Amino acid sequence: DQQVKQNSPSLSVQEGRISILNCDYTNSMFDYFLWYKKYPAEGPTFLISISSIKDKNEDGRFTVFLNKSAKHLSLHIVPSQPGDSAVYFCAARQNSGGSNYKLTFGKGTLLTVNP
Amino acid sequence: GAGVSQSPRYKVAKRGQDVALRCDPISGHVSLFWYQQALGQGPEFLTYFQNEAQLDKSGLPSDRFFAERPEGSVSTLKIQRTQQEDSAVYLCASSVTGGLIFYEQYFGPGTRLTVT
């Protein structure tokens, strides 16, 4: 059973426009969420995170929004650049409890930014 | 600076062979993780070390999988009698802290294992 779901396998946007990547989760015990970016033949790299006590976190062109009641988060990239083309993974963990190290990942969304 | 490195980058094994995958974490990182990423899936947790202690091996798919980190630095993931379903990318990650607070995990490039 997928506890973290990224329902869009791929997304294509024009350079300069906004990219919105979505993620849903089913485990209400998750209280910390992360986005990772992955280029081909490389490992995932950390992009941005958000704690469940916040509803928004911003870092430059990247903003993550969290809607706890809907168990939904989204990553906004504005403006999108061709170098942003990669697979984006949503991940979640439970900060409280004994397994606070364990990340649960979605399947990823392939973002293509067209020049 | 030096990131997490893994070797080999690619491994082809015949069904039934044993394989060993190596991970060199970032120097000084206490925590080390192994993940398995099947084609079209996200990484799935296999096991976690804090220094040399393996604190969680709940994600290892079977007793054919074994991981160690004897000196609290380099780690090896061993798969015995490989099966076709073991074909995947095996990712290693390390993190600077362990215990109450966990910061982001830094991933290596992975080892792509193909079992024929």
PDB file of C-alpha atoms in Angstrom:
ATOM      1  CA  ASP A   1       0.000   0.000   0.000  1.00  0.00           C
ATOM      2  CA  GLN A   2       1.514   3.285  -1.165  1.00  0.00           C
ATOM      3  CA  GLN A   3       1.621   5.704   1.763  1.00  0.00           C
ATOM      4  CA  VAL A   4       3.054   8.520  -0.368  1.00  0.00           C
ATOM      5  CA  LYS A   5       1.507   9.002  -3.780  1.00  0.00           C
ATOM      6  CA  GLN A   6       2.598  11.080  -6.713  1.00  0.00           C
ATOM      7  CA  ASN A   7      -0.175  10.537  -9.187  1.00  0.00           C
ATOM      8  CA  SER A   8       1.381  12.364 -12.116  1.00  0.00           C
ATOM      9  CA  PRO A   9       4.218  10.337 -13.637  1.00  0.00           C
ATOM     10  CA  SER A  10       5.256  13.285 -15.783  1.00  0.00           C
ATOM     11  CA  LEU A  11       4.781  17.011 -16.254  1.00  0.00           C
ATOM     12  CA  SER A  12       5.890  19.288 -19.064  1.00  0.00           C
ATOM     13  CA  VAL A  13       6.085  23.088 -18.761  1.00  0.00           C
ATOM     14  CA  GLN A  14       7.534  26.016 -20.683  1.00  0.00           C
ATOM     15  CA  GLU A  15      10.604  27.790 -19.451  1.00  0.00           C
ATOM     16  CA  GLY A  16       9.673  30.749 -17.291  1.00  0.00           C
ATOM     17  CA  ARG A  17       6.280  29.362 -16.295  1.00  0.00           C
ATOM     18  CA  ILE A  18       5.293  27.791 -12.966  1.00  0.00           C
ATOM     19  CA  SER A  19       5.759  24.067 -12.334  1.00  0.00           C
ATOM     20  CA  ILE A  20       3.451  22.511  -9.749  1.00  0.00           C
ATOM     21  CA  LEU A  21       4.214  18.995  -8.545  1.00  0.00           C
ATOM     22  CA  ASN A  22       1.710  17.282  -6.294  1.00  0.00           C
ATOM     23  CA  CYS A  23       1.968  14.669  -3.584  1.00  0.00           C
ATOM     24  CA  ASP A  24      -0.622  12.971  -1.369  1.00  0.00           C
ATOM     25  CA  TYR A  25      -0.070  10.858   1.715  1.00  0.00           C
ATOM     26  CA  THR A  26      -2.265   8.487   3.644  1.00  0.00           C
ATOM     27  CA  ASN A  27      -0.382   8.034   6.915  1.00  0.00           C
ATOM     28  CA  SER A  28      -1.560  10.698   9.361  1.00  0.00           C
ATOM     29  CA  MET A  29       1.491  10.039  11.554  1.00  0.00           C
ATOM     30  CA  PHE A  30       3.794  11.636   8.976  1.00  0.00           C
ATOM     31  CA  ASP A  31       4.871  15.044  10.232  1.00  0.00           C
ATOM     32  CA  TYR A  32       7.862  15.983   8.121  1.00  0.00           C
ATOM     33  CA  PHE A  33       7.963  16.138   4.357  1.00  0.00           C
ATOM     34  CA  LEU A  34      10.803  16.488   1.882  1.00  0.00           C
ATOM     35  CA  TRP A  35      11.310  16.926  -1.817  1.00  0.00           C
ATOM     36  CA  TYR A  36      14.249  15.361  -3.604  1.00  0.00           C
ATOM     37  CA  LYS A  37      15.410  15.970  -7.143  1.00  0.00           C
ATOM     38  CA  LYS A  38      17.100  13.276  -9.200  1.00  0.00           C
ATOM     39  CA  TYR A  39      19.053  13.555 -12.442  1.00  0.00           C
ATOM     40  CA  PRO A  40      19.755  10.418 -14.503  1.00  0.00           C
ATOM     41  CA  ALA A  41      22.616   8.267 -13.169  1.00  0.00           C
ATOM     42  CA  GLU A  42      22.818  10.333  -9.986  1.00  0.00           C
ATOM     43  CA  GLY A  43      21.412   9.872  -6.526  1.00  0.00           C
ATOM     44  CA  PRO A  44      18.521  11.989  -5.261  1.00  0.00           C
ATOM     45  CA  THR A  45      19.525  15.382  -3.869  1.00  0.00           C
ATOM     46  CA  PHE A  46      17.619  17.172  -1.132  1.00  0.00           C
ATOM     47  CA  LEU A  47      15.687  20.194  -2.338  1.00  0.00           C
ATOM     48  CA  ILE A  48      13.345  21.527   0.343  1.00  0.00           C
ATOM     49  CA  SER A  49      11.401  20.320   3.354  1.00  0.00           C
ATOM     50  CA  ILE A  50       8.471  21.309   5.526  1.00  0.00           C
ATOM     51  CA  SER A  51       7.376  20.416   9.006  1.00  0.00           C
ATOM     52  CA  SER A  52       3.728  19.748   9.720  1.00  0.00           C
ATOM     53  CA  ILE A  53       3.586  22.777  12.014  1.00  0.00           C
ATOM     54  CA  LYS A  54       3.925  24.994   8.949  1.00  0.00           C
ATOM     55  CA  ASP A  55       1.840  25.315   5.817  1.00  0.00           C
ATOM     56  CA  LYS A  56       4.461  26.909   3.596  1.00  0.00           C
ATOM     57  CA  ASN A  57       8.207  26.941   3.200  1.00  0.00           C
ATOM     58  CA  GLU A  58      10.071  28.938   0.597  1.00  0.00           C
ATOM     59  CA  ASP A  59      13.635  28.730  -0.687  1.00  0.00           C
ATOM     60  CA  GLY A  60      14.410  30.866  -3.693  1.00  0.00           C
ATOM     61  CA  ARG A  61      12.418  29.648  -6.672  1.00  0.00           C
ATOM     62  CA  PHE A  62      11.069  26.669  -4.723  1.00  0.00           C
ATOM     63  CA  THR A  63       8.059  26.753  -2.416  1.00  0.00           C
ATOM     64  CA  VAL A  64       6.417  23.820  -0.725  1.00  0.00           C
ATOM     65  CA  PHE A  65       2.812  24.048   0.492  1.00  0.00           C
ATOM     66  CA  LEU A  66       1.285  21.639   2.987  1.00  0.00           C
ATOM     67  CA  ASN A  67      -2.431  21.059   3.501  1.00  0.00           C
ATOM     68  CA  LYS A  68      -2.641  18.736   6.486  1.00  0.00           C
ATOM     69  CA  SER A  69      -6.399  18.318   6.457  1.00  0.00           C
ATOM     70  CA  ALA A  70      -6.237  17.138   2.855  1.00  0.00           C
ATOM     71  CA  LYS A  71      -3.002  15.202   3.414  1.00  0.00           C
ATOM     72  CA  HIS A  72      -1.615  16.966   0.376  1.00  0.00           C
ATOM     73  CA  LEU A  73       1.535  18.850  -0.424  1.00  0.00           C
ATOM     74  CA  SER A  74       2.790  20.559  -3.518  1.00  0.00           C
ATOM     75  CA  LEU A  75       6.081  21.897  -4.804  1.00  0.00           C
ATOM     76  CA  HIS A  76       5.999  25.102  -6.828  1.00  0.00           C
ATOM     77  CA  ILE A  77       8.935  26.123  -9.004  1.00  0.00           C
ATOM     78  CA  VAL A  78       8.827  29.695 -10.268  1.00  0.00           C
ATOM     79  CA  PRO A  79      10.162  30.480 -12.782  1.00  0.00           C
ATOM     80  CA  SER A  80      10.938  27.075 -14.228  1.00  0.00           C
ATOM     81  CA  GLN A  81      14.280  26.636 -15.954  1.00  0.00           C
ATOM     82  CA  PRO A  82      15.510  23.903 -18.327  1.00  0.00           C
ATOM     83  CA  GLY A  83      17.998  22.803 -15.661  1.00  0.00           C
ATOM     84  CA  ASP A  84      15.063  21.924 -13.432  1.00  0.00           C
ATOM     85  CA  SER A  85      14.254  19.002 -15.737  1.00  0.00           C
ATOM     86  CA  ALA A  86      14.587  15.942 -13.494  1.00  0.00           C
ATOM     87  CA  VAL A  87      12.577  13.410 -11.515  1.00  0.00           C
ATOM     88  CA  TYR A  88      11.135  14.880  -8.328  1.00  0.00           C
ATOM     89  CA  PHE A  89      10.422  12.612  -5.372  1.00  0.00           C
ATOM     90  CA  CYS A  90       8.165  13.473  -2.499  1.00  0.00           C
ATOM     91  CA  ALA A  91       9.150  11.813   0.782  1.00  0.00           C
ATOM     92  CA  ALA A  92       7.705  11.735   4.278  1.00  0.00           C
ATOM     93  CA  ARG A  93       8.748  10.664   7.729  1.00  0.00           C
ATOM     94  CA  GLN A  94       7.400  10.498  11.240  1.00  0.00           C
ATOM     95  CA  ASN A  95       9.559  12.732  13.422  1.00  0.00           C
ATOM     96  CA  SER A  96       8.030  11.464  16.634  1.00  0.00           C
ATOM     97  CA  GLY A  97       8.453   7.866  17.620  1.00  0.00           C
ATOM     98  CA  GLY A  98      11.270   5.441  17.147  1.00  0.00           C
ATOM     99  CA  SER A  99      11.499   5.452  13.352  1.00  0.00           C
ATOM    100  CA  ASN A 100      12.158   9.141  12.753  1.00  0.00           C
ATOM    101  CA  TYR A 101      15.018   8.286  10.382  1.00  0.00           C
ATOM    102  CA  LYS A 102      12.888   6.308   7.946  1.00  0.00           C
ATOM    103  CA  LEU A 103      11.867   8.056   4.724  1.00  0.00           C
ATOM    104  CA  THR A 104       8.897   6.853   2.683  1.00  0.00           C
ATOM    105  CA  PHE A 105       9.078   7.953  -0.945  1.00  0.00           C
ATOM    106  CA  GLY A 106       6.556   8.418  -3.710  1.00  0.00           C
ATOM    107  CA  LYS A 107       7.182   7.036  -7.187  1.00  0.00           C
ATOM    108  CA  GLY A 108       8.358  10.357  -8.544  1.00  0.00           C
ATOM    109  CA  THR A 109       7.274  12.833 -11.207  1.00  0.00           C
ATOM    110  CA  LEU A 110       9.399  13.500 -14.278  1.00  0.00           C
ATOM    111  CA  LEU A 111       9.473  17.241 -14.914  1.00  0.00           C
ATOM    112  CA  THR A 112      10.501  18.474 -18.344  1.00  0.00           C
ATOM    113  CA  VAL A 113      11.047  22.197 -18.798  1.00  0.00           C
ATOM    114  CA  ASN A 114      11.055  23.146 -22.450  1.00  0.00           C
ATOM    115  CA  PRO A 115      13.158  26.112 -23.616  1.00  0.00           C
TER     116      PRO A 115
ATOM    117  CA  GLY B   1      33.776  18.196  -1.233  1.00  0.00           C
ATOM    118  CA  ALA B   2      33.525  14.424  -1.370  1.00  0.00           C
ATOM    119  CA  GLY B   3      30.006  13.080  -1.378  1.00  0.00           C
ATOM    120  CA  VAL B   4      28.699   9.579  -0.868  1.00  0.00           C
ATOM    121  CA  SER B   5      30.358   7.152  -3.242  1.00  0.00           C
ATOM    122  CA  GLN B   6      29.231   3.695  -4.240  1.00  0.00           C
ATOM    123  CA  SER B   7      30.917   0.890  -6.124  1.00  0.00           C
ATOM    124  CA  PRO B   8      30.522  -0.726  -8.477  1.00  0.00           C
ATOM    125  CA  ARG B   9      28.218   1.603 -10.389  1.00  0.00           C
ATOM    126  CA  TYR B  10      26.896  -1.284 -12.475  1.00  0.00           C
ATOM    127  CA  LYS B  11      26.825  -4.977 -11.716  1.00  0.00           C
ATOM    128  CA  VAL B  12      25.519  -7.841 -13.792  1.00  0.00           C
ATOM    129  CA  ALA B  13      25.109 -11.113 -11.969  1.00  0.00           C
ATOM    130  CA  LYS B  14      23.864 -14.485 -13.063  1.00  0.00           C
ATOM    131  CA  ARG B  15      20.972 -15.828 -11.049  1.00  0.00           C
ATOM    132  CA  GLY B  16      22.306 -17.635  -8.003  1.00  0.00           C
ATOM    133  CA  GLN B  17      25.524 -15.615  -7.701  1.00  0.00           C
ATOM    134  CA  ASP B  18      26.439 -13.624  -4.613  1.00  0.00           C
ATOM    135  CA  VAL B  19      27.126  -9.889  -4.921  1.00  0.00           C
ATOM    136  CA  ALA B  20      28.619  -7.260  -2.628  1.00  0.00           C
ATOM    137  CA  LEU B  21      27.875  -3.562  -2.987  1.00  0.00           C
ATOM    138  CA  ARG B  22      30.015  -0.964  -1.293  1.00  0.00           C
ATOM    139  CA  CYS B  23      29.153   2.432   0.136  1.00  0.00           C
ATOM    140  CA  ASP B  24      31.563   5.129   1.313  1.00  0.00           C
ATOM    141  CA  PRO B  25      29.567   7.717   3.257  1.00  0.00           C
ATOM    142  CA  ILE B  26      30.527  11.325   3.791  1.00  0.00           C
ATOM    143  CA  SER B  27      33.302  11.470   6.346  1.00  0.00           C
ATOM    144  CA  GLY B  28      32.000  11.925   9.871  1.00  0.00           C
ATOM    145  CA  HIS B  29      28.404  11.038   9.059  1.00  0.00           C
ATOM    146  CA  VAL B  30      26.964   8.961  11.854  1.00  0.00           C
ATOM    147  CA  SER B  31      23.955   7.564  10.078  1.00  0.00           C
ATOM    148  CA  LEU B  32      23.963   5.364   6.999  1.00  0.00           C
ATOM    149  CA  PHE B  33      21.003   4.038   5.052  1.00  0.00           C
ATOM    150  CA  TRP B  34      20.446   1.566   2.230  1.00  0.00           C
ATOM    151  CA  TYR B  35      17.521   1.843  -0.163  1.00  0.00           C
ATOM    152  CA  GLN B  36      16.323  -0.280  -3.063  1.00  0.00           C
ATOM    153  CA  GLN B  37      14.809   1.454  -6.086  1.00  0.00           C
ATOM    154  CA  ALA B  38      13.035  -0.773  -8.563  1.00  0.00           C
ATOM    155  CA  LEU B  39      12.317   0.484 -12.062  1.00  0.00           C
ATOM    156  CA  GLY B  40       9.598   3.145 -12.038  1.00  0.00           C
ATOM    157  CA  GLN B  41       9.403   3.221  -8.249  1.00  0.00           C
ATOM    158  CA  GLY B  42      10.696   5.463  -5.527  1.00  0.00           C
ATOM    159  CA  PRO B  43      13.500   4.377  -3.210  1.00  0.00           C
ATOM    160  CA  GLU B  44      12.397   1.908  -0.539  1.00  0.00           C
ATOM    161  CA  PHE B  45      14.109   1.702   2.834  1.00  0.00           C
ATOM    162  CA  LEU B  46      16.166  -1.395   3.489  1.00  0.00           C
ATOM    163  CA  THR B  47      18.276  -0.816   6.582  1.00  0.00           C
ATOM    164  CA  TYR B  48      19.774   1.812   8.894  1.00  0.00           C
ATOM    165  CA  PHE B  49      23.070   2.041  10.764  1.00  0.00           C
ATOM    166  CA  GLN B  50      24.065   4.415  13.507  1.00  0.00           C
ATOM    167  CA  ASN B  51      27.840   4.181  13.553  1.00  0.00           C
ATOM    168  CA  GLU B  52      28.553   0.439  13.448  1.00  0.00           C
ATOM    169  CA  ALA B  53      25.235  -0.601  14.980  1.00  0.00           C
ATOM    170  CA  GLN B  54      22.520  -1.811  12.647  1.00  0.00           C
ATOM    171  CA  LEU B  55      19.465  -0.364  14.362  1.00  0.00           C
ATOM    172  CA  ASP B  56      16.833  -1.271  11.799  1.00  0.00           C
ATOM    173  CA  LYS B  57      16.857  -3.984   9.164  1.00  0.00           C
ATOM    174  CA  SER B  58      13.119  -4.238   8.773  1.00  0.00           C
ATOM    175  CA  GLY B  59      13.196  -3.367   5.063  1.00  0.00           C
ATOM    176  CA  LEU B  60      15.522  -6.166   3.973  1.00  0.00           C
ATOM    177  CA  PRO B  61      13.355  -8.297   1.641  1.00  0.00           C
ATOM    178  CA  SER B  62      14.700 -11.689   2.689  1.00  0.00           C
ATOM    179  CA  ASP B  63      17.446 -13.398   4.635  1.00  0.00           C
ATOM    180  CA  ARG B  64      19.513 -13.402   1.437  1.00  0.00           C
ATOM    181  CA  PHE B  65      20.191  -9.726   2.102  1.00  0.00           C
ATOM    182  CA  PHE B  66      22.823  -8.794   4.636  1.00  0.00           C
ATOM    183  CA  ALA B  67      24.417  -5.430   5.462  1.00  0.00           C
ATOM    184  CA  GLU B  68      27.330  -4.495   7.652  1.00  0.00           C
ATOM    185  CA  ARG B  69      29.311  -1.442   8.719  1.00  0.00           C
ATOM    186  CA  PRO B  70      31.975  -2.924  10.970  1.00  0.00           C
ATOM    187  CA  GLU B  71      34.011   0.214  11.703  1.00  0.00           C
ATOM    188  CA  GLY B  72      31.217   2.742  11.525  1.00  0.00           C
ATOM    189  CA  SER B  73      32.308   4.099   8.169  1.00  0.00           C
ATOM    190  CA  VAL B  74      32.232   2.023   4.949  1.00  0.00           C
ATOM    191  CA  SER B  75      29.225  -0.245   4.551  1.00  0.00           C
ATOM    192  CA  THR B  76      28.650  -3.315   2.407  1.00  0.00           C
ATOM    193  CA  LEU B  77      25.316  -4.689   1.262  1.00  0.00           C
ATOM    194  CA  LYS B  78      25.575  -8.345   0.360  1.00  0.00           C
ATOM    195  CA  ILE B  79      22.988 -10.300  -1.574  1.00  0.00           C
ATOM    196  CA  GLN B  80      23.324 -14.049  -1.634  1.00  0.00           C
ATOM    197  CA  ARG B  81      21.938 -16.333  -4.349  1.00  0.00           C
ATOM    198  CA  THR B  82      20.648 -13.415  -6.397  1.00  0.00           C
ATOM    199  CA  GLN B  83      17.236 -13.674  -8.015  1.00  0.00           C
ATOM    200  CA  GLN B  84      15.803 -11.717 -10.939  1.00  0.00           C
ATOM    201  CA  GLU B  85      13.534  -9.752  -8.618  1.00  0.00           C
ATOM    202  CA  ASP B  86      16.666  -8.363  -6.953  1.00  0.00           C
ATOM    203  CA  SER B  87      17.363  -6.307 -10.092  1.00  0.00           C
ATOM    204  CA  ALA B  88      17.189  -2.684  -9.000  1.00  0.00           C
ATOM    205  CA  VAL B  89      19.286   0.359  -8.189  1.00  0.00           C
ATOM    206  CA  TYR B  90      20.692   0.158  -4.665  1.00  0.00           C
ATOM    207  CA  LEU B  91      21.143   3.576  -3.101  1.00  0.00           C
ATOM    208  CA  CYS B  92      23.218   4.413  -0.076  1.00  0.00           C
ATOM    209  CA  ALA B  93      22.668   7.596   1.914  1.00  0.00           C
ATOM    210  CA  SER B  94      24.347   9.153   4.920  1.00  0.00           C
ATOM    211  CA  SER B  95      23.325  11.792   7.394  1.00  0.00           C
ATOM    212  CA  VAL B  96      25.335  13.856   9.814  1.00  0.00           C
ATOM    213  CA  THR B  97      23.275  13.068  12.891  1.00  0.00           C
ATOM    214  CA  GLY B  98      21.421  10.270  14.551  1.00  0.00           C
ATOM    215  CA  GLY B  99      19.195  10.054  17.548  1.00  0.00           C
ATOM    216  CA  LEU B 100      16.505  12.620  18.161  1.00  0.00           C
ATOM    217  CA  ILE B 101      17.068  14.889  15.191  1.00  0.00           C
ATOM    218  CA  PHE B 102      17.627  13.766  11.646  1.00  0.00           C
ATOM    219  CA  TYR B 103      18.764  16.146   8.982  1.00  0.00           C
ATOM    220  CA  GLU B 104      18.594  15.523   5.303  1.00  0.00           C
ATOM    221  CA  GLN B 105      20.104  12.398   3.867  1.00  0.00           C
ATOM    222  CA  TYR B 106      22.801  12.684   1.199  1.00  0.00           C
ATOM    223  CA  PHE B 107      22.554  10.003  -1.445  1.00  0.00           C
ATOM    224  CA  GLY B 108      25.212   8.289  -3.494  1.00  0.00           C
ATOM    225  CA  PRO B 109      24.778   7.643  -7.231  1.00  0.00           C
ATOM    226  CA  GLY B 110      23.627   4.081  -6.664  1.00  0.00           C
ATOM    227  CA  THR B 111      24.640   0.671  -7.942  1.00  0.00           C
ATOM    228  CA  ARG B 112      22.493  -0.704 -10.732  1.00  0.00           C
ATOM    229  CA  LEU B 113      22.223  -4.463 -10.254  1.00  0.00           C
ATOM    230  CA  THR B 114      20.937  -6.588 -13.114  1.00  0.00           C
ATOM    231  CA  VAL B 115      20.359 -10.274 -12.473  1.00  0.00           C
ATOM    232  CA  THR B 116      20.153 -12.400 -15.612  1.00  0.00           C
TER     233      THR B 116
END
